Short mmCIF file of C-alpha atoms in Angstrom, two decimals:
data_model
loop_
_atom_site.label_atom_id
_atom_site.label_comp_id
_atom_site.label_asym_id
_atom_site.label_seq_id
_atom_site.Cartn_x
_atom_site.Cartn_y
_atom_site.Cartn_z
CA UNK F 1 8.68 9.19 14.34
CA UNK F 2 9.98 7.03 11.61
CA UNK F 3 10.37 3.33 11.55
CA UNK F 4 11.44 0.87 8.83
CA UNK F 5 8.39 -1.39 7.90
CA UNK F 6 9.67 -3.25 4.74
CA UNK F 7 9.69 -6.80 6.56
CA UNK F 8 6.89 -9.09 8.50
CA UNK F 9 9.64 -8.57 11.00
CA UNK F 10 9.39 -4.60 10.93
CA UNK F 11 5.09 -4.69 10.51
CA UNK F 12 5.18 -7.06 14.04
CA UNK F 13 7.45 -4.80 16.04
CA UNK F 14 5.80 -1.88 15.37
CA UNK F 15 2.30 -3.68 15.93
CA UNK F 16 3.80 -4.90 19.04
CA UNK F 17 4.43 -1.37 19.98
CA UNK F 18 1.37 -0.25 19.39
CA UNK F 19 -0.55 -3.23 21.41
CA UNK F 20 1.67 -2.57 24.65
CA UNK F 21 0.35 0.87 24.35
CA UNK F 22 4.36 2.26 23.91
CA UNK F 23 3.95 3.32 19.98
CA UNK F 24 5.63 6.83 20.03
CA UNK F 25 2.85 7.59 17.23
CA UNK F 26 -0.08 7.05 19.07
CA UNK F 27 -2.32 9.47 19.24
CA UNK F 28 -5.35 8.09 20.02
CA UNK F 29 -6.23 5.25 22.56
CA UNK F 30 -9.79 3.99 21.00
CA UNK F 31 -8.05 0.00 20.32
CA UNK F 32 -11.43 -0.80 18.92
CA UNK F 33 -10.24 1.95 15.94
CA UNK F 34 -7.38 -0.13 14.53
CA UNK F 35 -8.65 -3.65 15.12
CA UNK F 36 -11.81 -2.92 13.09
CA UNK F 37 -10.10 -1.47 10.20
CA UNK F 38 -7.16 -4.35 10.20
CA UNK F 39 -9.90 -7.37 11.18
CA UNK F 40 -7.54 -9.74 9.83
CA UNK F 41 -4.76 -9.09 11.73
CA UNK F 42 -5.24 -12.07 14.45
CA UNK F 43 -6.39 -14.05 11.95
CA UNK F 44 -2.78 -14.17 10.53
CA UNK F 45 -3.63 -13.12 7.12
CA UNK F 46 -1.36 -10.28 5.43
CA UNK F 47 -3.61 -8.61 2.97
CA UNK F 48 -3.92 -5.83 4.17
CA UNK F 49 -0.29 -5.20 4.40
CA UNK F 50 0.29 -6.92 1.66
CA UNK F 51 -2.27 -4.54 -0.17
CA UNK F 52 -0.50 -1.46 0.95
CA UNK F 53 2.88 -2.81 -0.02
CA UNK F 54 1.55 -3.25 -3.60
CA UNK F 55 -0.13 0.50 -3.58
CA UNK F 56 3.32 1.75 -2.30
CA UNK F 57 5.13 -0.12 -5.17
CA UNK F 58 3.04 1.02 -7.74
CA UNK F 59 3.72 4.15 -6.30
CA UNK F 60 7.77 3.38 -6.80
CA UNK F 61 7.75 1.90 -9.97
CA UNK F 62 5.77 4.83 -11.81
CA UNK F 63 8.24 7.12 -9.94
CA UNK F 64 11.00 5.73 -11.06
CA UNK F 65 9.92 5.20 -14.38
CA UNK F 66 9.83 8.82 -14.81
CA UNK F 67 13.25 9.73 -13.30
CA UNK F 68 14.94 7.57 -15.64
CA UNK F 69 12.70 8.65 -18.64
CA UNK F 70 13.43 12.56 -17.34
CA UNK F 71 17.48 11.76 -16.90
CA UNK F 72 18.20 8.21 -18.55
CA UNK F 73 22.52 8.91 -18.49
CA UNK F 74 22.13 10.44 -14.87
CA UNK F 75 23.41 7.70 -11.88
CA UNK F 76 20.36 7.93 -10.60
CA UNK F 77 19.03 7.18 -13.63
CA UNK F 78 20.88 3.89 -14.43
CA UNK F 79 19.66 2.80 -10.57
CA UNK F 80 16.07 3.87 -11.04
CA UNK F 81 16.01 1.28 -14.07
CA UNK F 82 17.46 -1.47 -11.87
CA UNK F 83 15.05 -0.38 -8.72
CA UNK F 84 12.10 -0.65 -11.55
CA UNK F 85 12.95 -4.97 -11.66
CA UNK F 86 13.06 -4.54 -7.98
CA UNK F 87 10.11 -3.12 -7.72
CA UNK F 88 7.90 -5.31 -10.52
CA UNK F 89 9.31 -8.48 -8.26
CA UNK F 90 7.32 -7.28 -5.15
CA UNK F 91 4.68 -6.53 -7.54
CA UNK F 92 4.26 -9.92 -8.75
CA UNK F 93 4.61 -11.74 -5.16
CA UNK F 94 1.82 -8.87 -3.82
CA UNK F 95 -0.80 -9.66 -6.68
CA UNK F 96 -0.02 -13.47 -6.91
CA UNK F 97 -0.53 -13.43 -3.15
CA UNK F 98 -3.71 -11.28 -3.37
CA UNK F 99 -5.19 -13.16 -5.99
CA UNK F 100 -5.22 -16.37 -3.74
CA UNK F 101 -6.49 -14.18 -0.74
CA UNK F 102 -9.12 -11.64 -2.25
CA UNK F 103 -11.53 -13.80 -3.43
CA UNK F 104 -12.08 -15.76 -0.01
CA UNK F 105 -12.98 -12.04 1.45
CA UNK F 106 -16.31 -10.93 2.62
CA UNK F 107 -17.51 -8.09 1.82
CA UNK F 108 -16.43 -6.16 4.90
CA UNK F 109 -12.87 -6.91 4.52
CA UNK F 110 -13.25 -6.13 0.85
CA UNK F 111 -14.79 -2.65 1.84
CA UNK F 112 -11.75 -2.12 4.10
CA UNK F 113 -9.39 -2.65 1.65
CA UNK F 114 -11.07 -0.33 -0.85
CA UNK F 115 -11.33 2.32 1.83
CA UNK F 116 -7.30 2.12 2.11
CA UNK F 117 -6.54 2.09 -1.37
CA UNK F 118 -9.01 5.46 -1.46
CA UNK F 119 -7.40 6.91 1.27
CA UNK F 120 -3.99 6.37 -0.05
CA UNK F 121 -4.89 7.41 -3.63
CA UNK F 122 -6.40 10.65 -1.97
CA UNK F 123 -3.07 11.37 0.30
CA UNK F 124 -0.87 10.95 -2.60
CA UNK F 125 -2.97 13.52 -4.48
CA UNK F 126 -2.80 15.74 -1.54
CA UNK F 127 0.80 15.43 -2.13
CA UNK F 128 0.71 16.84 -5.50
CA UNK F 129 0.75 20.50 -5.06
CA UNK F 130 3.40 20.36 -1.86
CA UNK F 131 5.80 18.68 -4.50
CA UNK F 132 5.03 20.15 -8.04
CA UNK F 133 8.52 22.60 -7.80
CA UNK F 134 10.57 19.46 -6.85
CA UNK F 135 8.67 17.37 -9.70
CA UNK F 136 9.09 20.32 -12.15
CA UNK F 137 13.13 20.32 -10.97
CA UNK F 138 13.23 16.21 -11.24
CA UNK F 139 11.89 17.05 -15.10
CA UNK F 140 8.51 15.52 -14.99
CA UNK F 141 4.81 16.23 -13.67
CA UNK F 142 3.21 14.92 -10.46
CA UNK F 143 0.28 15.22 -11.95
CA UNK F 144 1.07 12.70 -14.81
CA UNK F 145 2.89 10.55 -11.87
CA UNK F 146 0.13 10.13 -9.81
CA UNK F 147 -2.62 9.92 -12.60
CA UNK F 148 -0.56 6.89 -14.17
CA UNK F 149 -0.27 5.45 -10.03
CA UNK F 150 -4.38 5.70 -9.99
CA UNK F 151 -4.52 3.73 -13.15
CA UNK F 152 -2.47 1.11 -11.87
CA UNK F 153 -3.54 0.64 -8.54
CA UNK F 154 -7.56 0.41 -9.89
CA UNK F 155 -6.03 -2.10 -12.49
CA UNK F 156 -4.73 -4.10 -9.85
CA UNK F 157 -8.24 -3.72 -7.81
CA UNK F 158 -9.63 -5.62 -10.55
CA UNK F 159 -7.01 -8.04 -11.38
CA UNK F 160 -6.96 -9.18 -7.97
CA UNK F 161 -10.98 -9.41 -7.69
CA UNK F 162 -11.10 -6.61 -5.02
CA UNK F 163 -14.31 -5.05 -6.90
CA UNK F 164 -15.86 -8.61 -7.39
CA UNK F 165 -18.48 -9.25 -4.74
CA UNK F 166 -18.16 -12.61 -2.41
CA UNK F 167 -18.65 -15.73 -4.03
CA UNK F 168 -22.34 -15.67 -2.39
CA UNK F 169 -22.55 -11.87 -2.47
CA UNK F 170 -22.83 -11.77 1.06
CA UNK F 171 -20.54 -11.21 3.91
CA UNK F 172 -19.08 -14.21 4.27
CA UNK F 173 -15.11 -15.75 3.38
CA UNK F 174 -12.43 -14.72 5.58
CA UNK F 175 -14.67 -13.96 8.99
CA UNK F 176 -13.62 -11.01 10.81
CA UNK F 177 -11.97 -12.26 14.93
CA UNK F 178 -13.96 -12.41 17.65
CA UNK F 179 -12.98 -10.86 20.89
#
């Protein structure tokens, strides 16, 4: 099943879905699962979407960085250099937007967040050896790809205060919803 999630619009339709219990994806039916690992989702914050969007275009930006390096006078080349602005612009609204959000986190929510960005770091290096052939083909290493993605996306941990504890060092800022 695939489903476009680039908008708010997409992200609530697909939640919506997945609360009326009619998400072709779902596997499981433990609720309790995905409300404690998105707590502020009825709080109608976005950071942890807005936290994967950023780990995704990290993702894209490094990518494309290294087609256009590997084939600068290809087409695609010319359009991975303007998809690179594209890409630094939702870079820039996700880490302004952090920055304002992250610090207000408790330490829960910040332990959330750093469980997704560990999870997706670890997928994309799972993805590694699957795609070295098409890498190799493309003229440049996954390996150097995703190494430069880690970099980036621990950069942004910091830059955004992720790794900073609470302003009290407890578990307080944004408060997780009540049932």
């Amino acid at each position: 099943y695939w489903q476009c999630a680039d908008t708010v619009r997409d992200v609530e339709h697909l939640r919506g879905l997945w609360d009326r219990g009619q998400a072709p994806w779902r596997v499981w039916d433990d609720r309790r699962r995905t409300d404690a690992a998105n707590p502020g989702r009825r709080q109608g914050d976005r950071v942890d979407w807005v936290w994967g969007i950023l780990i995704s275009d990290l993702f894209a930006k490094r990518f494309y960085q290294q087609f256009a390096k590997s084939r600068p006078d290809a087409l695609f080349g010319g359009v991975s250099r303007r998809i690179i602005v594209d890409e630094s612009r939702h870079q820039a609204f996700c880490e302004a937007y952090l920055s304002r959000m992250v610090p207000k986190l408790g330490t829960d929510r910040r332990r959330v967040l750093r469980q997704m960005r560990d999870e997706l770091l670890s997928i994309m290096e799972q993805m590694q050896d699957p795609l070295r052939a098409d890498c190799e083909v493309l003229g440049f290493s996954g390996h150097d790809l995703l190494e430069r993605v880690a970099q980036d996306v621990l950069s942004h941990s910091r830059r955004v205060g992720l790794d900073d504890p609470p302003p009290d060092g407890g578990p307080s800022g944004v408060p997780a919803p009540v049932d």
